[in-house]
C-alpha cells in the first residue's frame, strides 16, 4: 500500500510539473503581453523596455522558468502584475467563494444522484425510472451556466426568493451566505448529479442481476438486505470513480457560473488575469485547479479500499 501511494504521489507530482511547464510557456506564446496591456499600445519603446526590466521580463526565458519553478516549489506565487498585490492574497480572497459553490454542488449532486439512481434501478421500467432517466439526460445536455441562467430567472427575477448577484461571506451570517450560493451551487450540482445518477443506476442494475444476488433472494434474504448490504457496496465502486473524475465538471461549472451570478471567485479571477496577461495570477489559479483535480483522483483510488477491502494494490497492502 505504501509503495502504491508513493508511486501515485510521484506520478501526480510529475503531472503537476507538466501542467506548470505547459502553462508557463503556453501563456508566453500568446501574442501580446502584460506590459503592452498595462501601458497601452501608444507606449514608447523606452517605456516598454523599462517596464519589462522592472517586472523581470527582460531575462532569458529559461531563467524566468527556473526562477518560477523554484518559487512554485516553495509556494511563493509572487505579485500581480496589474495591482502589485500578492497573488496568494488574491487567491485567498477568491478561493472560499469558489469552494463554497463547489462543496454545495457536490452535496446537492450526490444527495440527488445516489437516491435517484437507487430508485431508478429498483423500479426499472416503471414511471419513476422513465422520469429519472429523462431528467438525467436533460441534466447532462445542459451546461451549468445555462442552468444557472434559468434558476436566476425563475427564483431570482420572477419569484424574487433568492439573490442572483454577489456573494455574502459566512461571517455576515450563515443564512445570507447560503442564500448567496444556493442558486450557483444547484446550477453546478444538477449536471453533476445527472452523470452520477446514470452511473449509479447502471452499476446497481448490473450488480442486482449477478448470480449471487439471485441466490441470496432464493435463500430468503429480504430485498432490503440484498440491496443495502450486498448490492449497494459493490455498485458504489464505479460510481466513486465517475463521481471523482466528474469533480472536474464541478470546478469548470463553478468558473462559468461565477460569471453568471457576478461572484468574484477563482473563475472570475482567472478570466480577468488572462485578459490582462497577468502571468503570475493566471499560472497560480490554473495550478491550484489542476492540483485539486490530480490529487482528487489519487484520493478516489485510495477510497476504493474503504468501499471494498478485497481490492489490493499489486500485493503491497
Coordinates of C-alpha atoms in Angstrom, one line a residue:
X1 CA 0.0 0.0 0.0
X2 CA 2.8 2.4 0.9
X3 CA 4.6 1.7 -2.3
X4 CA 1.5 2.2 -4.3
X5 CA 0.8 5.6 -2.6
X6 CA 4.4 6.7 -3.1
X7 CA 4.2 5.8 -6.8
X8 CA 0.9 7.6 -7.3
X9 CA 2.2 10.7 -5.5
X10 CA 5.3 10.7 -7.7
X11 CA 3.1 10.4 -10.7
X12 CA 0.8 13.2 -9.5
X13 CA 3.9 15.4 -8.9
X14 CA 5.1 14.7 -12.5
X15 CA 1.7 15.6 -13.9
X16 CA 1.8 18.9 -11.9
X17 CA 5.2 19.7 -13.3
X18 CA 4.0 19.0 -16.8
X19 CA 0.9 21.3 -16.3
X20 CA 3.1 24.0 -14.8
X21 CA 5.5 23.9 -17.7
X22 CA 2.7 23.9 -20.3
X23 CA 1.1 26.9 -18.6
X24 CA 4.3 28.8 -18.3
X25 CA 5.4 28.5 -21.9
X26 CA 1.8 28.5 -23.3
X27 CA 1.0 31.9 -21.8
X28 CA 4.1 33.4 -23.3
X29 CA 3.3 32.1 -26.8
X30 CA 0.1 34.1 -26.8
X31 CA 0.5 37.3 -28.8
X32 CA 0.8 40.5 -26.8
X33 CA 2.0 40.7 -23.2
X34 CA 1.3 42.3 -19.8
X35 CA 3.5 45.3 -20.5
X36 CA 1.5 46.4 -23.6
X37 CA -1.7 45.7 -21.7
X38 CA -0.6 47.9 -18.8
X39 CA 0.9 50.8 -20.7
X40 CA -1.3 50.7 -23.8
X41 CA -0.5 50.5 -27.4
X42 CA 0.8 54.1 -27.6
X43 CA 3.6 53.5 -25.1
X44 CA 7.1 54.3 -26.3
X45 CA 9.7 51.5 -26.8
X46 CA 11.7 53.1 -24.0
X47 CA 8.8 52.9 -21.6
X48 CA 8.1 49.3 -22.6
X49 CA 11.7 48.3 -22.1
X50 CA 11.8 50.0 -18.6
X51 CA 8.6 48.2 -17.5
X52 CA 9.9 44.8 -18.8
X53 CA 13.1 45.3 -16.8
X54 CA 11.1 46.3 -13.7
X55 CA 8.9 43.2 -14.0
X56 CA 11.9 40.9 -14.8
X57 CA 10.5 40.0 -18.2
X58 CA 13.7 41.0 -19.9
X59 CA 15.5 38.0 -18.5
X60 CA 16.1 34.9 -20.8
X61 CA 13.0 32.7 -20.9
X62 CA 14.8 29.7 -19.3
X63 CA 16.0 31.9 -16.4
X64 CA 12.4 33.1 -15.8
X65 CA 11.2 29.5 -16.0
X66 CA 13.7 28.2 -13.4
X67 CA 13.1 31.1 -11.1
X68 CA 9.3 30.5 -11.3
X69 CA 9.7 26.7 -10.7
X70 CA 11.7 27.4 -7.6
X71 CA 9.1 29.9 -6.4
X72 CA 6.3 27.4 -7.0
X73 CA 8.1 24.7 -5.1
X74 CA 8.4 27.0 -2.1
X75 CA 4.7 28.2 -2.6
X76 CA 5.8 31.7 -3.4
X77 CA 3.3 32.9 -6.0
X78 CA 4.7 36.4 -6.5
X79 CA 2.7 39.6 -7.1
X80 CA 0.0 40.6 -9.5
X81 CA 1.5 42.5 -12.4
X82 CA -1.5 44.8 -12.6
X83 CA -2.2 45.6 -9.0
X84 CA 1.1 44.6 -7.2
X85 CA -1.0 42.7 -4.7
X86 CA 0.4 39.3 -3.5
X87 CA -1.0 36.5 -5.6
X88 CA -1.6 34.4 -2.5
X89 CA -3.8 37.2 -1.1
X90 CA -5.9 37.4 -4.3
X91 CA -6.3 33.7 -4.4
X92 CA -7.1 33.6 -0.7
X93 CA -9.9 36.1 -1.3
X94 CA -11.4 34.3 -4.3
X95 CA -10.9 30.6 -3.3
X96 CA -13.5 30.5 -0.4
X97 CA -16.2 31.7 -2.8
X98 CA -15.4 29.0 -5.4
X99 CA -15.0 26.3 -2.8
X100 CA -18.4 27.3 -1.2
X101 CA -20.1 26.8 -4.6
X102 CA -18.2 23.6 -5.4
X103 CA -18.9 22.0 -2.0
X104 CA -22.6 22.8 -2.1
X105 CA -22.7 21.5 -5.7
X106 CA -21.2 18.2 -4.5
X107 CA -23.7 17.9 -1.7
X108 CA -26.6 18.6 -4.0
X109 CA -25.2 16.4 -6.7
X110 CA -24.6 13.3 -4.6
X111 CA -27.7 14.0 -2.5
X112 CA -29.8 13.8 -5.6
X113 CA -27.9 11.2 -7.7
X114 CA -27.5 8.4 -5.2
X115 CA -31.1 8.1 -4.0
X116 CA -32.5 8.7 -7.5
X117 CA -30.2 6.1 -9.0
X118 CA -31.2 3.5 -6.5
X119 CA -34.9 4.2 -7.0
X120 CA -34.5 4.1 -10.8
X121 CA -32.6 0.8 -10.7
X122 CA -35.0 -0.9 -8.3
X123 CA -38.0 0.3 -10.3
X124 CA -36.7 -0.4 -13.7
X125 CA -39.4 0.1 -16.4
X126 CA -41.7 1.9 -14.1
X127 CA -42.8 5.6 -14.5
X128 CA -40.3 6.8 -11.8
X129 CA -37.5 5.1 -13.8
X130 CA -38.5 6.8 -17.0
X131 CA -38.9 10.2 -15.3
X132 CA -35.4 9.9 -13.7
X133 CA -33.8 8.8 -16.9
X134 CA -35.3 11.7 -18.9
X135 CA -34.4 14.2 -16.3
X136 CA -30.8 12.8 -16.2
X137 CA -30.5 13.2 -19.9
X138 CA -31.7 16.8 -19.7
X139 CA -29.2 17.5 -16.9
X140 CA -26.3 16.0 -19.0
X141 CA -27.2 18.1 -22.0
X142 CA -27.5 21.4 -20.2
X143 CA -24.3 23.2 -19.1
X144 CA -24.1 24.6 -15.7
X145 CA -24.1 28.3 -16.8
X146 CA -27.4 27.7 -18.7
X147 CA -29.0 26.0 -15.7
X148 CA -27.8 29.0 -13.7
X149 CA -29.5 31.5 -16.0
X150 CA -32.8 29.5 -15.8
X151 CA -32.6 29.4 -12.0
X152 CA -31.7 33.1 -11.7
X153 CA -34.6 33.9 -14.0
X154 CA -37.2 31.8 -12.1
X155 CA -36.2 32.1 -8.5
X156 CA -34.5 35.4 -8.6
X157 CA -36.3 37.6 -11.1
X158 CA -39.8 36.1 -11.4
X159 CA -40.3 34.8 -7.8
X160 CA -37.8 37.1 -6.0
X161 CA -36.9 34.4 -3.5
X162 CA -33.1 34.3 -3.8
X163 CA -30.4 36.8 -4.7
X164 CA -28.9 36.5 -8.2
X165 CA -25.8 38.6 -7.8
X166 CA -22.9 38.7 -5.5
X167 CA -21.5 36.7 -2.6
X168 CA -22.1 37.0 1.2
X169 CA -19.3 35.6 3.4
X170 CA -20.2 33.3 6.3
X171 CA -19.0 35.9 8.7
X172 CA -22.1 38.0 7.9
X173 CA -24.5 35.2 8.7
X174 CA -25.0 31.5 7.7
X175 CA -28.4 32.1 6.2
X176 CA -27.4 35.0 4.0
X177 CA -24.3 33.0 2.9
X178 CA -26.4 30.0 2.0
X179 CA -28.8 32.2 0.1
X180 CA -26.0 33.7 -1.9
X181 CA -24.5 30.4 -3.0
X182 CA -27.7 28.3 -3.2
X183 CA -28.6 29.0 -6.9
X184 CA -25.0 28.8 -8.1
X185 CA -24.5 25.5 -6.1
X186 CA -27.6 24.0 -7.5
X187 CA -26.7 25.1 -11.1
X188 CA -23.4 23.3 -10.8
X189 CA -24.7 20.3 -8.8
X190 CA -27.6 19.3 -11.2
X191 CA -25.4 18.4 -14.2
X192 CA -23.0 16.6 -11.8
X193 CA -26.0 14.7 -10.4
X194 CA -27.2 13.7 -13.8
X195 CA -23.9 12.0 -14.7
X196 CA -23.5 10.2 -11.3
X197 CA -27.2 9.2 -11.3
X198 CA -26.8 7.4 -14.6
X199 CA -23.7 5.5 -13.4
X200 CA -25.5 4.7 -10.1
X201 CA -28.4 3.2 -12.0
X202 CA -26.3 1.2 -14.5
X203 CA -23.9 -0.1 -11.8
X204 CA -26.7 -1.2 -9.4
X205 CA -28.7 -2.9 -12.2
X206 CA -25.6 -4.9 -13.2
X207 CA -24.9 -6.0 -9.6
X208 CA -28.6 -6.9 -8.9
X209 CA -28.5 -9.2 -11.9
X210 CA -25.4 -11.1 -10.7
X211 CA -26.0 -14.8 -9.9
X212 CA -25.1 -14.4 -6.2
X213 CA -27.8 -11.8 -5.9
X214 CA -30.4 -14.2 -7.2
X215 CA -29.0 -16.9 -4.9
X216 CA -29.4 -14.5 -1.9
X217 CA -33.0 -13.9 -2.8
X218 CA -33.6 -17.6 -3.3
X219 CA -32.4 -18.2 0.2
X220 CA -35.0 -15.9 1.6
X221 CA -32.8 -12.8 2.2
X222 CA -35.0 -9.7 2.3
X223 CA -34.9 -7.3 -0.6
X224 CA -33.7 -4.5 1.7
X225 CA -30.7 -6.6 3.0
X226 CA -29.9 -7.6 -0.6
X227 CA -29.9 -4.0 -1.7
X228 CA -28.2 -2.2 1.1
X229 CA -25.8 -4.8 2.5
X230 CA -24.7 -6.6 -0.6
X231 CA -25.6 -4.8 -3.9
X232 CA -25.0 -1.2 -2.9
X233 CA -21.5 -1.7 -1.7
X234 CA -20.3 -3.3 -4.9
X235 CA -22.2 -0.9 -7.1
X236 CA -20.6 2.1 -5.5
X237 CA -17.1 1.3 -6.8
X238 CA -17.6 2.5 -10.4
X239 CA -19.8 5.3 -9.0
X240 CA -16.9 6.6 -6.9
X241 CA -14.7 6.6 -9.9
X242 CA -17.1 8.7 -12.0
X243 CA -18.0 11.0 -9.1
X244 CA -14.3 11.7 -8.5
X245 CA -13.5 12.3 -12.1
X246 CA -16.5 14.5 -12.6
X247 CA -15.2 16.8 -9.9
X248 CA -13.5 18.5 -12.9
X249 CA -17.0 19.2 -14.1
X250 CA -17.8 20.8 -10.8
X251 CA -14.7 23.1 -10.9
X252 CA -15.4 24.1 -14.5
X253 CA -19.0 24.7 -13.8
X254 CA -18.2 26.8 -10.8
X255 CA -16.0 29.0 -13.0
X256 CA -18.7 29.7 -15.6
X257 CA -21.5 30.0 -13.0
X258 CA -19.5 32.7 -11.1
X259 CA -19.7 34.9 -14.2
X260 CA -23.4 34.4 -14.4
X261 CA -24.0 35.4 -10.7
X262 CA -21.4 38.1 -10.5
X263 CA -19.3 36.2 -7.9
X264 CA -15.6 37.2 -7.6
X265 CA -14.3 33.7 -7.3
X266 CA -11.4 31.8 -8.9
X267 CA -13.2 31.7 -12.2
X268 CA -13.6 35.5 -12.4
X269 CA -10.1 36.0 -11.2
X270 CA -8.8 33.6 -13.9
X271 CA -10.7 35.3 -16.7
X272 CA -9.6 38.8 -15.6
X273 CA -6.0 37.8 -15.2
X274 CA -5.9 36.1 -18.7
X275 CA -7.4 39.2 -20.3
X276 CA -4.7 41.3 -18.6
X277 CA -1.9 38.9 -19.5
X278 CA -1.3 38.7 -15.8
X279 CA 1.1 35.8 -15.8
X280 CA 1.6 35.2 -12.0
X281 CA -2.1 35.2 -11.2
X282 CA -3.1 33.1 -14.2
X283 CA -0.4 30.5 -13.5
X284 CA -1.3 30.2 -9.8
X285 CA -5.0 29.8 -10.4
X286 CA -4.6 27.1 -13.1
X287 CA -2.1 25.2 -11.0
X288 CA -4.4 25.3 -8.0
X289 CA -7.3 23.9 -10.1
X290 CA -5.0 21.3 -11.6
X291 CA -3.7 20.2 -8.2
X292 CA -7.3 19.7 -6.9
X293 CA -8.1 17.5 -9.9
X294 CA -4.9 15.5 -9.8
X295 CA -4.9 14.8 -6.1
X296 CA -8.7 14.2 -6.0
X297 CA -8.1 11.3 -8.5
X298 CA -5.5 9.9 -6.1
X299 CA -7.9 10.2 -3.2
X300 CA -10.6 8.3 -5.2
X301 CA -8.2 5.4 -5.8
X302 CA -7.5 5.2 -2.1
X303 CA -11.2 5.3 -1.2
X304 CA -11.6 2.0 -3.2
X305 CA -10.1 0.1 -0.3
X306 CA -12.6 1.6 2.1
X307 CA -15.6 0.6 0.0
X308 CA -14.2 -2.8 -0.9
X309 CA -11.3 -4.2 1.3
X310 CA -10.8 -7.0 -1.2
X311 CA -9.2 -4.6 -3.6
X312 CA -5.4 -4.6 -3.3
X313 CA -2.6 -2.8 -5.0
X314 CA -0.3 -5.3 -6.5
X315 CA 0.1 -7.2 -3.3
X316 CA 1.6 -4.2 -1.5
X317 CA -1.1 -3.8 1.2

